[in-house]
Short mmCIF file of C-alpha atoms and ligand atoms in Angstrom, two decimals:
data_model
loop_
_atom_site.label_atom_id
_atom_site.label_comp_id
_atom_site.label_asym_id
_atom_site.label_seq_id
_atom_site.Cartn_x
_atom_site.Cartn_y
_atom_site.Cartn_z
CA UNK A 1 0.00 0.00 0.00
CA UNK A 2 2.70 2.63 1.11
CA UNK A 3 4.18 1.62 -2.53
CA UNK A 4 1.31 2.52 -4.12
CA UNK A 5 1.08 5.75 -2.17
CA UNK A 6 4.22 6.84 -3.38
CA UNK A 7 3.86 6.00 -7.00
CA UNK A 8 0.63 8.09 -6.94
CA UNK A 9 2.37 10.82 -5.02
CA UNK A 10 5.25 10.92 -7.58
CA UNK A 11 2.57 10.94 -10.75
CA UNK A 12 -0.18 13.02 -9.14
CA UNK A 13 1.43 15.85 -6.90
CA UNK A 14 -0.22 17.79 -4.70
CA UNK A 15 -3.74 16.30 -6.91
CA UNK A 16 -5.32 13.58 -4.43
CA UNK A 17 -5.62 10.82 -7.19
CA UNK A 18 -9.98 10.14 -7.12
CA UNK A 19 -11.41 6.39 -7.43
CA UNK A 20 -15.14 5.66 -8.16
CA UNK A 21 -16.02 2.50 -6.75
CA UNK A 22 -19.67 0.97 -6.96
CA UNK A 23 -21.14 -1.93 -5.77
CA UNK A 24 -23.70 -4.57 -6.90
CA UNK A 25 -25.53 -6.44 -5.21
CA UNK A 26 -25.63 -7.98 -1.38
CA UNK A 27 -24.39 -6.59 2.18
CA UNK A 28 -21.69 -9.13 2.05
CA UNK A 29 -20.31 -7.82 -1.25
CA UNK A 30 -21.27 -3.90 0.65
CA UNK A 31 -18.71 -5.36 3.02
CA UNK A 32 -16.09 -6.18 0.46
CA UNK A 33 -16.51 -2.85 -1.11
CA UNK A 34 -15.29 -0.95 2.09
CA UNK A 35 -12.67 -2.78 2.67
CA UNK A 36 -11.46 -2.18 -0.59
CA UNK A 37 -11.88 1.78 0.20
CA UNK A 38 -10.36 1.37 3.07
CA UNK A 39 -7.55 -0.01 0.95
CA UNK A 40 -7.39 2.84 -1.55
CA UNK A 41 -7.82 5.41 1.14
CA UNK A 42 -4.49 4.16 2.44
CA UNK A 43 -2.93 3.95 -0.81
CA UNK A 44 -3.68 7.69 -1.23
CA UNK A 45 -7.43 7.81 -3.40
CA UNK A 46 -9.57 10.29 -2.37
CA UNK A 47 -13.36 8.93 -3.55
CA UNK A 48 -15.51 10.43 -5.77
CA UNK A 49 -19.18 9.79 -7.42
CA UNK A 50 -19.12 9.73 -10.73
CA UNK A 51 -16.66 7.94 -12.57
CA UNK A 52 -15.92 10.59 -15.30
CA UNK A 53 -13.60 12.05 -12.47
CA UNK A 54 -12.39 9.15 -11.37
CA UNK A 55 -8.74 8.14 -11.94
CA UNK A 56 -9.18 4.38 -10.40
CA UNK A 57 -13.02 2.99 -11.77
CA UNK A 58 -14.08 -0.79 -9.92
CA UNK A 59 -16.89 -1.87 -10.09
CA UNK A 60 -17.31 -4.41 -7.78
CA UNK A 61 -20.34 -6.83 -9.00
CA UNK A 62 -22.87 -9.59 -8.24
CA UNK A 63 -23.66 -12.53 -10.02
CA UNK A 64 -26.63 -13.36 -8.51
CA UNK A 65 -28.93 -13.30 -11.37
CA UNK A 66 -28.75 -12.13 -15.29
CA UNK A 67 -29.80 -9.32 -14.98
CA UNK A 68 -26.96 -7.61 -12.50
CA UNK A 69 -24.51 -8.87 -14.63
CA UNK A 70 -25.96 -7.60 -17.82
CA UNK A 71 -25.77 -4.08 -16.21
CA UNK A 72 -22.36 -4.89 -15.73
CA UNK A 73 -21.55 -5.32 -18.88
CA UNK A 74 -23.36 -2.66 -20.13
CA UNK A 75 -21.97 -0.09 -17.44
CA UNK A 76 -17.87 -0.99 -18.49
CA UNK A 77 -18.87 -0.94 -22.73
CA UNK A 78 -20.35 2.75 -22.04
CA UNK A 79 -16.96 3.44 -20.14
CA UNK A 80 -14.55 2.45 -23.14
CA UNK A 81 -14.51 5.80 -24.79
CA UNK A 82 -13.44 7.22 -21.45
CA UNK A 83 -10.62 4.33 -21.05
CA UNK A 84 -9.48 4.57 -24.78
CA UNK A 85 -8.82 8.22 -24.35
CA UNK A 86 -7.83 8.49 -21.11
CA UNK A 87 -4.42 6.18 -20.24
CA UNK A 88 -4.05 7.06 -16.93
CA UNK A 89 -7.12 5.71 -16.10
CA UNK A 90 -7.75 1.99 -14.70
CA UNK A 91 -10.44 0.17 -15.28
CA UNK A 92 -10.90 -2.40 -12.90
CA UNK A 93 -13.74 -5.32 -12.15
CA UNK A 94 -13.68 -7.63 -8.67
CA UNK A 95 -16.75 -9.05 -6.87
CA UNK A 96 -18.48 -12.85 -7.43
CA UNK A 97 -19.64 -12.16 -11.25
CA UNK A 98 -15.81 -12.07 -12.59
CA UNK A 99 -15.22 -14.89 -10.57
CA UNK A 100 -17.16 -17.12 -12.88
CA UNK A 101 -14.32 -19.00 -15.65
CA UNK A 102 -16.76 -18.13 -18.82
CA UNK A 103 -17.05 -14.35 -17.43
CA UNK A 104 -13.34 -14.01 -17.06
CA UNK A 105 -12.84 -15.54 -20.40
CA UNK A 106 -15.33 -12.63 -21.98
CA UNK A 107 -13.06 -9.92 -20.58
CA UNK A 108 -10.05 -11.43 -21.45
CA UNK A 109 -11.15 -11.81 -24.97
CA UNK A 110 -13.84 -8.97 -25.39
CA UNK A 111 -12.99 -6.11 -23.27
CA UNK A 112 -9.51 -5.46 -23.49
CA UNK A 113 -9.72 -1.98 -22.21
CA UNK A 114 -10.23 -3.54 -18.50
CA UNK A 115 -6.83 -3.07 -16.81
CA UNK A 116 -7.51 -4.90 -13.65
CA UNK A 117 -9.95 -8.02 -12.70
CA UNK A 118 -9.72 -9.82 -9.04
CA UNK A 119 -12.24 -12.12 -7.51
CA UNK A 120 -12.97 -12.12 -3.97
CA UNK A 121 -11.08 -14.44 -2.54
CA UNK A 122 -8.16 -12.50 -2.90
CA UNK A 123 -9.20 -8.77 -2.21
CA UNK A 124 -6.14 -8.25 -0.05
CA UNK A 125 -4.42 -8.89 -3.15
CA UNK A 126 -5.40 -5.53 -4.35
CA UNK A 127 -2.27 -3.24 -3.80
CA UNK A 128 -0.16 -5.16 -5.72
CA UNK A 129 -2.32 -5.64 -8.32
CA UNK A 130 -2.74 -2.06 -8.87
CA UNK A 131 0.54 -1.63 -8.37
CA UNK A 132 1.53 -3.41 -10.93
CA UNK A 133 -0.70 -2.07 -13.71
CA UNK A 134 0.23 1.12 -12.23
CA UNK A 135 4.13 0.92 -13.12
CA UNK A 136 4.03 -1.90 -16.11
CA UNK A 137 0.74 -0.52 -17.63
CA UNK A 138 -0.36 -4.57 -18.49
CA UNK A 139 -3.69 -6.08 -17.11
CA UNK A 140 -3.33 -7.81 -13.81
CA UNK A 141 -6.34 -10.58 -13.46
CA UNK A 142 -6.60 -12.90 -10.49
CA UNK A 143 -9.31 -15.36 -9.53
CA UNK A 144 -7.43 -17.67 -7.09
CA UNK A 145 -9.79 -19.66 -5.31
CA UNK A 146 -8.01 -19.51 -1.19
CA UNK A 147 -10.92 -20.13 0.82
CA UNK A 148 -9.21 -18.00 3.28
CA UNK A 149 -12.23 -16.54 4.67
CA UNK A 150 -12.68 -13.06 5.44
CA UNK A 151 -9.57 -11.21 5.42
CA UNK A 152 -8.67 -10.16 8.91
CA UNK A 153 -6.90 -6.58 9.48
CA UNK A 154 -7.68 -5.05 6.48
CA UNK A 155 -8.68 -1.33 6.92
CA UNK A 156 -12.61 -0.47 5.88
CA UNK A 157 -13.66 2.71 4.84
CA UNK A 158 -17.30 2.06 6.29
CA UNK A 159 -20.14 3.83 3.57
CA UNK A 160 -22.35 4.92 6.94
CA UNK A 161 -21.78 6.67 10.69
CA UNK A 162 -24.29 4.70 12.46
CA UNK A 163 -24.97 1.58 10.97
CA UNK A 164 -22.28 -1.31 10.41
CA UNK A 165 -21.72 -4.40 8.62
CA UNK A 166 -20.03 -7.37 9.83
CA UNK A 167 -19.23 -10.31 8.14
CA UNK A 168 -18.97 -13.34 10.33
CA UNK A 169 -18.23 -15.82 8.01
CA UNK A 170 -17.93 -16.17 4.48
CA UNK A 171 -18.78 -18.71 1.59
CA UNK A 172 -20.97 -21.55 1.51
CA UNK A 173 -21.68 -25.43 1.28
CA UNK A 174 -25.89 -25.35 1.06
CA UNK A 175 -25.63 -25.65 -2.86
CA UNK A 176 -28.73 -24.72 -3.24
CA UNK A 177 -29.28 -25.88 -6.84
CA UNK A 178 -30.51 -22.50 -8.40
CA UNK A 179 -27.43 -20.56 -6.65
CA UNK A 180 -23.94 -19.57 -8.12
CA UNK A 181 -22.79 -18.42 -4.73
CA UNK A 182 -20.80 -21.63 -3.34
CA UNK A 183 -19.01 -21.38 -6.62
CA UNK A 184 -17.62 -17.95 -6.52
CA UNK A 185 -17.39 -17.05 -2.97
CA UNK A 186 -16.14 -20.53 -1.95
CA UNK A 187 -16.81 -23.50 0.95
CA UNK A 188 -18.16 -22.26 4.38
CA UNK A 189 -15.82 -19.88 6.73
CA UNK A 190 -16.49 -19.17 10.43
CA UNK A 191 -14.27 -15.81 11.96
CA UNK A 192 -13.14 -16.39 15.23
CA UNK A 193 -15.50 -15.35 18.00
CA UNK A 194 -12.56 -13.19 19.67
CA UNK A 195 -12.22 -11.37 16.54
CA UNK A 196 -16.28 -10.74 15.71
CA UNK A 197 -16.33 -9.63 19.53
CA UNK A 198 -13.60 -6.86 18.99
CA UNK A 199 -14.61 -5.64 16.12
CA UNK A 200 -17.91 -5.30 17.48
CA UNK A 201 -17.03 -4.05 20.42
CA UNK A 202 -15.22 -0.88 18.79
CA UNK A 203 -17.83 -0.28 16.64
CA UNK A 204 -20.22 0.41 19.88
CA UNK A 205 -17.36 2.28 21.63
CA UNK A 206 -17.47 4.40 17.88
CA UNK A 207 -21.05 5.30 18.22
CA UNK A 208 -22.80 2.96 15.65
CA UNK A 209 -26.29 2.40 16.56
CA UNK A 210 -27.21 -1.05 14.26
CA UNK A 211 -24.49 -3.79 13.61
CA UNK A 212 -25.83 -6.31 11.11
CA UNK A 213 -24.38 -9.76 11.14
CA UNK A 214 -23.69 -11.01 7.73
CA UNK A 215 -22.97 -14.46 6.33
CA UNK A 216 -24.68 -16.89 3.83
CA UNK A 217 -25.95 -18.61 6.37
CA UNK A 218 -25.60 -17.08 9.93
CA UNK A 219 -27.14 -20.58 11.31
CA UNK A 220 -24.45 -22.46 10.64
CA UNK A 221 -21.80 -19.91 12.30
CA UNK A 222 -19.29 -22.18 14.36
CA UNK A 223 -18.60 -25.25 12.57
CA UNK A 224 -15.02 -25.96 12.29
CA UNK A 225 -13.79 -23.81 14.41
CA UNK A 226 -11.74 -24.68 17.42
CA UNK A 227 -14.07 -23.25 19.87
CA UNK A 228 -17.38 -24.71 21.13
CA UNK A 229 -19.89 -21.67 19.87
CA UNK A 230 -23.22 -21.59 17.98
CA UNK A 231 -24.67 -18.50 16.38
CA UNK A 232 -27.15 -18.58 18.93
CA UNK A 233 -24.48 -18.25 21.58
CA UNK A 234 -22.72 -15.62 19.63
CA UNK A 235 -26.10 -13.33 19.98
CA UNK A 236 -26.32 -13.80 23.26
CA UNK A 237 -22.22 -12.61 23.58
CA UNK A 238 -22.85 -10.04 21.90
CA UNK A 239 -26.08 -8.79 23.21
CA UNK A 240 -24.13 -8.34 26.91
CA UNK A 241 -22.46 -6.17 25.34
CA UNK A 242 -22.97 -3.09 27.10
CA UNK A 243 -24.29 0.03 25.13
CA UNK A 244 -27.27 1.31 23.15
CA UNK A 245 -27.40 -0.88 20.25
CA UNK A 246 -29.13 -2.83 17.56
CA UNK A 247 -28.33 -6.06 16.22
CA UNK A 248 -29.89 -7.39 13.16
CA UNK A 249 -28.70 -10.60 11.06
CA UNK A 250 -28.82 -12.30 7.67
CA UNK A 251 -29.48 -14.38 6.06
CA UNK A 252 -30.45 -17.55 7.90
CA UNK A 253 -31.26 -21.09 5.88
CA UNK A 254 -34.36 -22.11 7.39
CA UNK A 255 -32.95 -26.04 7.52
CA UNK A 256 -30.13 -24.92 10.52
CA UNK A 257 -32.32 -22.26 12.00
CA UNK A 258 -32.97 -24.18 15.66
CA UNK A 259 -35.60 -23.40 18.45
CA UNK A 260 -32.80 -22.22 20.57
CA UNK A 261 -32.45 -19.41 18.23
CA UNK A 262 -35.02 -17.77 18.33
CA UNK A 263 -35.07 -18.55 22.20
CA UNK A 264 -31.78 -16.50 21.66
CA UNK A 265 -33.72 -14.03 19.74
CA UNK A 266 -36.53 -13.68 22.31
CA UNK A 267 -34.28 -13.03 25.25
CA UNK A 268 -31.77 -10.80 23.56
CA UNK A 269 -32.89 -7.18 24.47
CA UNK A 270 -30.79 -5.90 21.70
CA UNK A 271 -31.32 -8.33 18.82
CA UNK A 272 -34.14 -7.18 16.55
CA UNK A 273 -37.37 -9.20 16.73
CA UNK A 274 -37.27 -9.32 13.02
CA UNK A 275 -36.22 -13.05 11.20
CA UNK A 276 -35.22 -12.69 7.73
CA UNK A 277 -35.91 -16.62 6.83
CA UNK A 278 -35.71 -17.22 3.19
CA UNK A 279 -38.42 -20.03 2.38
CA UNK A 280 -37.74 -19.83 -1.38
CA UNK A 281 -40.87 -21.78 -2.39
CA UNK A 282 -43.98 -23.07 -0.41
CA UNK A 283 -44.31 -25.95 -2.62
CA UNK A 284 -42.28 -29.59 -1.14
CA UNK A 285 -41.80 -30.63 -4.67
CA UNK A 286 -39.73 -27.87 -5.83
CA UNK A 287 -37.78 -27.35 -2.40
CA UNK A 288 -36.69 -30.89 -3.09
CA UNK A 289 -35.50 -29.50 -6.26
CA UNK A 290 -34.38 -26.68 -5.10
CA UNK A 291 -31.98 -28.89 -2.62
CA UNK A 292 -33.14 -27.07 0.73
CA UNK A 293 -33.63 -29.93 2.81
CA UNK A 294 -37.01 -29.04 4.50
CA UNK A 295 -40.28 -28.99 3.79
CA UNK A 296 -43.05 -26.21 4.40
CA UNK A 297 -44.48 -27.87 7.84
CA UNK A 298 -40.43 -27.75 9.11
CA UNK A 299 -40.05 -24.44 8.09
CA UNK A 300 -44.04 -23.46 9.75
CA UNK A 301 -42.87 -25.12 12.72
CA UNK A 302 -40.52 -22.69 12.95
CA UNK A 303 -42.47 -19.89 12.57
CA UNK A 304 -44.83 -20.85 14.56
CA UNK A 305 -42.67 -20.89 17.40
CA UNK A 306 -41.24 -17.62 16.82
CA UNK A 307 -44.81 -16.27 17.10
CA UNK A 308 -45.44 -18.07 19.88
CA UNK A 309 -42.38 -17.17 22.21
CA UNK A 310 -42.70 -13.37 20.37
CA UNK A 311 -46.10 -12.33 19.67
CA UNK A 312 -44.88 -9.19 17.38
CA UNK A 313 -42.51 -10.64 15.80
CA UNK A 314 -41.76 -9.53 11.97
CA UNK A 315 -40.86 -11.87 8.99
CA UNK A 316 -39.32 -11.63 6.06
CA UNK A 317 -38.17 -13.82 3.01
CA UNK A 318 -36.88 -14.84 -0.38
CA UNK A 319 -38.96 -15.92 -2.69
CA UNK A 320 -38.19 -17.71 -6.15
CA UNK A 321 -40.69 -17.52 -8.69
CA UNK A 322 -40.31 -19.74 -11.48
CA UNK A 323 -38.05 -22.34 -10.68
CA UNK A 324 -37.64 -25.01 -14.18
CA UNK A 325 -40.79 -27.24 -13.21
CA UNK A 326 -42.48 -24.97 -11.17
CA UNK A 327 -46.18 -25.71 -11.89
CA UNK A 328 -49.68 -23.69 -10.97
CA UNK A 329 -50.15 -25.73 -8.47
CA UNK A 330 -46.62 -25.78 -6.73
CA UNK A 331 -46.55 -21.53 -7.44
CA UNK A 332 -50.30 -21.94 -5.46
CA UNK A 333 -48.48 -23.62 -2.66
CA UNK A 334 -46.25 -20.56 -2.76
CA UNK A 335 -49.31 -18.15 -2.25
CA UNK A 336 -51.10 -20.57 0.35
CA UNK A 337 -47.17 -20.48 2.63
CA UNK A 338 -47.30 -16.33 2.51
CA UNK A 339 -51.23 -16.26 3.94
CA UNK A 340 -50.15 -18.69 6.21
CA UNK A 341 -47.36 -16.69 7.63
CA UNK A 342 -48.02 -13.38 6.83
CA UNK A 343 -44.99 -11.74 6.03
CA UNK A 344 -44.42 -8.13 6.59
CA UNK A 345 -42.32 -7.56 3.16
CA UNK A 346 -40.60 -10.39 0.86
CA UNK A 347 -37.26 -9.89 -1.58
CA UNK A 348 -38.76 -11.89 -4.78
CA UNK A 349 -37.12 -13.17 -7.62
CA UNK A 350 -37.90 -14.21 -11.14
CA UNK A 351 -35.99 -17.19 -11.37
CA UNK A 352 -32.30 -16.89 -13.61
CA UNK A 353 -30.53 -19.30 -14.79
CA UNK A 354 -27.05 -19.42 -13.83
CA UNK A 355 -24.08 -21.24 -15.59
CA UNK A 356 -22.70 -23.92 -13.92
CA UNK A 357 -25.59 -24.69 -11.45
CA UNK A 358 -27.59 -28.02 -11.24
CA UNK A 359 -30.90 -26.17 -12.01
CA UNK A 360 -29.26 -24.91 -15.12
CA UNK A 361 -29.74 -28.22 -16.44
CA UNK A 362 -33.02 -29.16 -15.64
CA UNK A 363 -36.49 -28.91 -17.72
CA UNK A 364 -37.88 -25.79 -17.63
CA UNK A 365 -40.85 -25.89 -19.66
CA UNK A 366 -42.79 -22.67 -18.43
CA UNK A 367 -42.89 -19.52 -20.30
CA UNK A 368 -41.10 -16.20 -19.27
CA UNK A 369 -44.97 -14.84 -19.78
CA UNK A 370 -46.19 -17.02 -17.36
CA UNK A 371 -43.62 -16.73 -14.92
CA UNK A 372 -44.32 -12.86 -15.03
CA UNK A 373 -47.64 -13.27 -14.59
CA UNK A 374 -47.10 -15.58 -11.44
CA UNK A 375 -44.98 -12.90 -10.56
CA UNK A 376 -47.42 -10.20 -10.64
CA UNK A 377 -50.05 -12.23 -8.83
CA UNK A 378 -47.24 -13.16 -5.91
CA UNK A 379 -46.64 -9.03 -5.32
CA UNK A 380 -50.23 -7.95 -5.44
CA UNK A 381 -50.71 -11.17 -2.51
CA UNK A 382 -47.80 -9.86 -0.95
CA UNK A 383 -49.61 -5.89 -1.36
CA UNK A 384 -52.66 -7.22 0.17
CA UNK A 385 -51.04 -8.69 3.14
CA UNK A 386 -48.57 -6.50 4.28
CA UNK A 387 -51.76 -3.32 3.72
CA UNK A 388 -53.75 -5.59 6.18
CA UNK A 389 -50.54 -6.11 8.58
CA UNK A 390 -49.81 -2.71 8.65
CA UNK A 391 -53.13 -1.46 9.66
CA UNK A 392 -52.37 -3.05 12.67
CA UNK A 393 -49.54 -0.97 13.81
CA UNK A 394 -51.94 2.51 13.33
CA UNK A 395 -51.73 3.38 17.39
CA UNK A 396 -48.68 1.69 18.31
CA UNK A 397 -45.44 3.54 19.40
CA UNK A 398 -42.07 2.41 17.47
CA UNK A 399 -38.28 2.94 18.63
CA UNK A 400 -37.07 4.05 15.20
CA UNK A 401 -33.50 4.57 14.23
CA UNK A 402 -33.33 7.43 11.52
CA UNK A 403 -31.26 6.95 8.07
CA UNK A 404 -32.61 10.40 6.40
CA UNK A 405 -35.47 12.22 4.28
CA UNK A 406 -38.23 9.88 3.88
CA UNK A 407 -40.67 9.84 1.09
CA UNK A 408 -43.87 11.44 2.52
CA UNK A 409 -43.96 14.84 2.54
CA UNK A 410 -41.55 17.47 2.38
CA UNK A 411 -39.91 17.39 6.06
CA UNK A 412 -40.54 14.04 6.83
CA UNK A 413 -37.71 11.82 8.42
CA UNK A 414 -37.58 7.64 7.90
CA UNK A 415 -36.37 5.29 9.69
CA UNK A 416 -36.85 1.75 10.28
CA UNK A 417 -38.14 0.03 13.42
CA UNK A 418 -36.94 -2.99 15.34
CA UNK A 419 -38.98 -5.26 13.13
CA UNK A 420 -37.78 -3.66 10.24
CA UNK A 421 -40.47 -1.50 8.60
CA UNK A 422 -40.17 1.98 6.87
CA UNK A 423 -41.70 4.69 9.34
CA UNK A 424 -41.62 8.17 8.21
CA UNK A 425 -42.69 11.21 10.47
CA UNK A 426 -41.85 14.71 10.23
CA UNK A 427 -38.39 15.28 11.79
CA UNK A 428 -35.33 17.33 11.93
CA UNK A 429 -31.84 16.49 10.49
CA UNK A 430 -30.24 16.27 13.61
CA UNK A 431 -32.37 13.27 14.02
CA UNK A 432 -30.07 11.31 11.21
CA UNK A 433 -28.25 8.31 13.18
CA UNK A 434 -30.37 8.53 16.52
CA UNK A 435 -32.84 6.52 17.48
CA UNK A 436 -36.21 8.20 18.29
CA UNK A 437 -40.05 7.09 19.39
CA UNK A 438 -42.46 7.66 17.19
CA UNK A 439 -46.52 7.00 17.31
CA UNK A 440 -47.93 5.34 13.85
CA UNK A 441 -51.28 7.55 12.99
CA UNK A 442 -51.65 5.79 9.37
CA UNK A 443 -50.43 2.78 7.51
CA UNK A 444 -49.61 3.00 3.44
CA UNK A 445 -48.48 -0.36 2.22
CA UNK A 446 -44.78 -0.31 2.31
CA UNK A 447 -44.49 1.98 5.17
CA UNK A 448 -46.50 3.51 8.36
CA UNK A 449 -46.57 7.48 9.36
CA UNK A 450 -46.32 8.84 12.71
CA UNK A 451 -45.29 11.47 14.62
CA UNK A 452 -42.68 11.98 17.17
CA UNK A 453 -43.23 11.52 20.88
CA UNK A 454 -41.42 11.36 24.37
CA UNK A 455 -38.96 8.79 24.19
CA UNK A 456 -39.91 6.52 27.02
N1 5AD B 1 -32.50 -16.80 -9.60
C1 5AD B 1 -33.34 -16.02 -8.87
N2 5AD B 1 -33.13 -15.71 -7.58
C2 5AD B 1 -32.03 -16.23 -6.99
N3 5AD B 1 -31.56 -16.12 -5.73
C3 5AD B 1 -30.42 -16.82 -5.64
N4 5AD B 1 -30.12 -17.39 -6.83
C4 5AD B 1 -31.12 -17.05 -7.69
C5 5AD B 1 -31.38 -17.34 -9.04
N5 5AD B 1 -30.58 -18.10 -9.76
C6 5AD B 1 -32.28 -15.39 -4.68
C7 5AD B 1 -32.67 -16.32 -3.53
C8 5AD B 1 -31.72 -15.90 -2.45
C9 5AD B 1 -31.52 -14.43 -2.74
C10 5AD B 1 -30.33 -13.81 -2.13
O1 5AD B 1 -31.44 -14.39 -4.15
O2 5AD B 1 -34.00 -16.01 -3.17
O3 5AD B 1 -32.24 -16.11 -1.15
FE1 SF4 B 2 -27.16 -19.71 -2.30
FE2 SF4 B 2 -28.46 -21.54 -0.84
FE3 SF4 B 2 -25.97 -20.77 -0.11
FE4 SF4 B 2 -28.03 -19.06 0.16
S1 SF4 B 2 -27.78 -21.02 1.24
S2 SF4 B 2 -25.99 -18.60 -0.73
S3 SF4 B 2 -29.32 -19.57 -1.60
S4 SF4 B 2 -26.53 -21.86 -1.99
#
C-alpha cells in the first residue's frame, strides 16, 4: 500500500488521485466494497461519485442473477470511450460475477480496455495488483480460489456513521441448486468469535447504533472452528455487550435455523425481533428440487414458534418464482405459505438461470410470460397482506433509528423500526443516526406514518 502511495504521489502531486467504486448487489459484497476503500484510502485515493472524475473505476459486482450482470456489462462498454482516451485511467472489475471461468474468459477476450480483474477471494491482493498495472501498464487478473475466509486486518472505509456491517463468516456449502454463490465465494468460513467480539465491540465504543451480522448462512456460524460456539451463543455474547445498540442478522437457511435461536432471539434485548428466513418456495416438490432440505411444515414449525415465544414478531423472506418445473399448483403452494405466515415484506425473484448450477440443467418448460404473470399475482398477494398487517400498527409507538429524508412529505424523516419497517414522520436532520419514538397515525403499504413523541 505505502508503494502505491508513493507512485501516486510521484505521478499526481499535490492532486489527491480520485477512485469511483460501486457496488452490486448484497451486504456481504457492501462489506467487500469498504474494505477495498479502506484499501485505496491508504494507498492515497480520495473517492468520488461519478466515474468521469475518477482516476481508479471498480466496479465491484454480483452474479446473482442475469440481470446484474448484464448491467455490468453494459456499465464498463459505455466506459470504453473514457478508457481509450484516457491512459491514466484503470479500469478495474472484482466481486463474485468475474469470478465465474466463462465471465473471465469474456473480458479477457472482449474487453480489453479492463486493466484490472480480481475475484474475492483475494481482495487483499489488491495493492499489488494495482501496483503493478500502475508501473508496467499490463492487465493484472486474479481469480485464485483460497478459501481464506474473510480477510482479517484489512482497513474499511465504512459507507455509513451509524450503521455497520459485519461479516462473520464467508462462503458456503448449502448448494442450493438455483445458486452460483458456493461457486464464486467458496466452501463455508467461520471468523473467530474473539475477533467478531472486537470488532464489534469498537464499533459500539465508535457510536454505531445497528451492527448487522452477515454471512450466507448465519445458522451455521461455528462449525469448524476450534471453539465450542453456535450462532445462537454468539447473539447472546454479543447482546451483553454493554451500550445502546441494535443487532440485526442475515441471512439464515431455514434447515439450521434451531428453536434455541429464536429462544436467543426472544431473550436478547438488543437483537431485533425481526427473522429474515428465506423459504424460497412453499411448494415440497420444488424445495426438493431446489436442494433445501425441508419442507413447508419444518419451516411453519418454525415460525410458529417464533410467534409463539414473540407475539410481534416480523418476517421476512426470499422468494423464487419460477423455478424449471415450477407448476400452478406448486406456485399456489407458494401463495397458500405467505397467507399462512403473513410476512411483513418479501425480496422476490424471477428465477435466472445461472451457468454452472444443477438447475441450469433441468427442464424448464414454463414460459417467461407465465412466470411474469405468477410474478405479478405473488406481489399484489404480498400488497394485500402487508396493507392488512400494517393497519395493525396505526396506534402503536415504534423505537425508530433514523437513516434520512423519507418519502412522505416534504420534512418528513424515515427510519426503520426494530422489526424492520419503513416509518416516516416529520423530523429534523439532527435526528439522522439517533434513534427516536415515534406513534404510527396511518399505515400506506410499504411503510407507516407517525409522529414523534417522548422517548420513554
Ligand atoms: N435466480 C433467482 N433468484 C435467486 N436467488 C439466488 N439465486 C437465484 C437465481 N438463480 C435469490 C434467492 C436468495 C436471494 C439472495 O437471491 O432467493 O435467497
Ligand atoms: Fe445460495 Fe443456498 Fe448458499 Fe443461500 S444457502 S448462498 S441460496 S446456496
Amino acid at each position: 500500500m505505502e508503494q502505491v502511495r508513493r507512485l501516486l504521489q510521484s505521478r499526481y502531486g499535490d492532486r489527491i488521485p480520485l477512485a469511483y467504486v460501486h457496488t452490486y448487489g448484497c451486504q456481504q459484497n457492501v462489506s467487500d466494497g469498504e474494505k477495498i476503500k479502506g484499501m485505496l484510502a491508504l494507498m492515497g485515493y480520495g473517492f468520488c461519485e461519478s466515474p468521469r472524475e475518477a482516476n481508479l473505476i471498480l466496479l465491484n459486482t454480483c452474479a446473482i442473477r442475469e440481470n446484474a450482470e448484464d448491467r455490468v456489462l453494459g456499465t464498463i462498454g459505455a466506459m470504453k470511450h473514457q478508457r481509450v482516451n484516457d491512459p491514466e485511467l484503470v479500469l478495474g472489475l472484482c466481486g463474485c460475477m468475474v469470478q465465474q471461468p466463462h465471465i473471465e474468459q469474456k473480458i479477457r477476450e472482449s474487453y480489453p480496455y479492463v486493466d484490472l480483474l480480481f475475484g474475492p477471494h483475494v481482495i487483499k491482493n489488491l495493492p499489488q495488483m494495482l501496483y503493478s498495472v500502475l508501473t508496467s501498464h499490463k492487465r493484472a487478473f486474479d481469480t485464485t480460489e483460497t478459501n481464506e475466509g474473510i480477510p482479517e486486518d484489512l482497513p474499511i472505509r465504512r459507507d455509513q456513521a451509524f450503521k455497520a456491517w459485519l461479516p462473520i463468516m464467508s462462503g458456503c456449502n448449502n448448494f442450493c441448486t438455483y445458486c452460483i454463490v458456493p461457486y464464486v465465494r467458496g466452501r463455508e468460513k467461520s471468523r473467530p468469535s474473539q475477533k467478531i467480539i472486537e470488532e464489534f465491540t469498537a464499533l459500539v465504543n465508535e457510536g454505531y447504533k445497528e451492527i448487522t451480522l452477515l454471512g450466507q448462512n448465519v445458522n451455521s456460524y461455528g462449525k469448524g472452528l476450534d471453539e465450542d460456539i453456535d450462532f445462537a451463543r454468539l447473539l447472546r455474547k454479543l447482546n451483553a455487550i454493554p451500550g445502546d445498540f441494535r443487532i440485526r442478522f442475515m441471512s439464515s437457511h431455514p434447515k439450521d435455523a434451531t428453536f434455541a435461536l429464536i429462544d436467543a432471539i426472544a431473550d436478547c434485548e438488543k437483537v431485533c425481533k425481526h427473522f429474515h428466513l428465506p423459504v424460497q418456495s412453499g411448494s415440497d416438490r420444488i424445495l426438493a428440487l431446489m436442494n433445501r432440505h425441508y419442507t413447508k411444515a419444518d419451516y411453519m414449525k418454525l415460525i410458529n414458534y417464533a410467534k409463539e415465544k414473540i407475539p410481534d414478531i416480523s418476517f421476512t423472506s426470499d422468494i423464487i418464482v419460477g423455478f424449471p418445473g415450477e407448476t400452478e399448483t406448486d406456485f399456489e403452494e407458494t401463495l397458500s405459505l405467505l397467507k399462512e405466515v403473513e410476512f411483513d415484506s418479501l425480496f422476490s425473484f424471477i428465477y435466472s438461470k445461472r451457468v454452472g448450477t444443477k438447475a441450469a440443467e433441468m427442464e424448464d418448460p414454463t414460459t417467461p410470460e407465465e412466470k411474469s404473470e405468477r410474478f405479478s399475482r405473488l406481489l399484489a398477494l404480498e400488497k394485500e397482506i402487508g396493507a392488512k398487517r400494517y393497519e395493525n400498527f396505526v396506534g402503536k409507538t415504534y423505537r425508530i433509528l433514523v437513516d434520512g429524508p423519507g418519502k412522505t412529505g416534504p420534512s418528513y424523516y424515515s427510519g426503520r423500526n426494530d422489526g424492520y419497517m419503513i416509518v416516516d414522520y416529520d423530523g429534523k436532520e439532527e435526528d439522522i443516526g439517533t434513534f427516536v419514538t415515534v406513534k404510527i397515525t396511518k399505515s400506506l403499504n410499504w411503510a407507516l406514518l407517525g409522529e414523534r413523541v417522548e422517548d420513554q
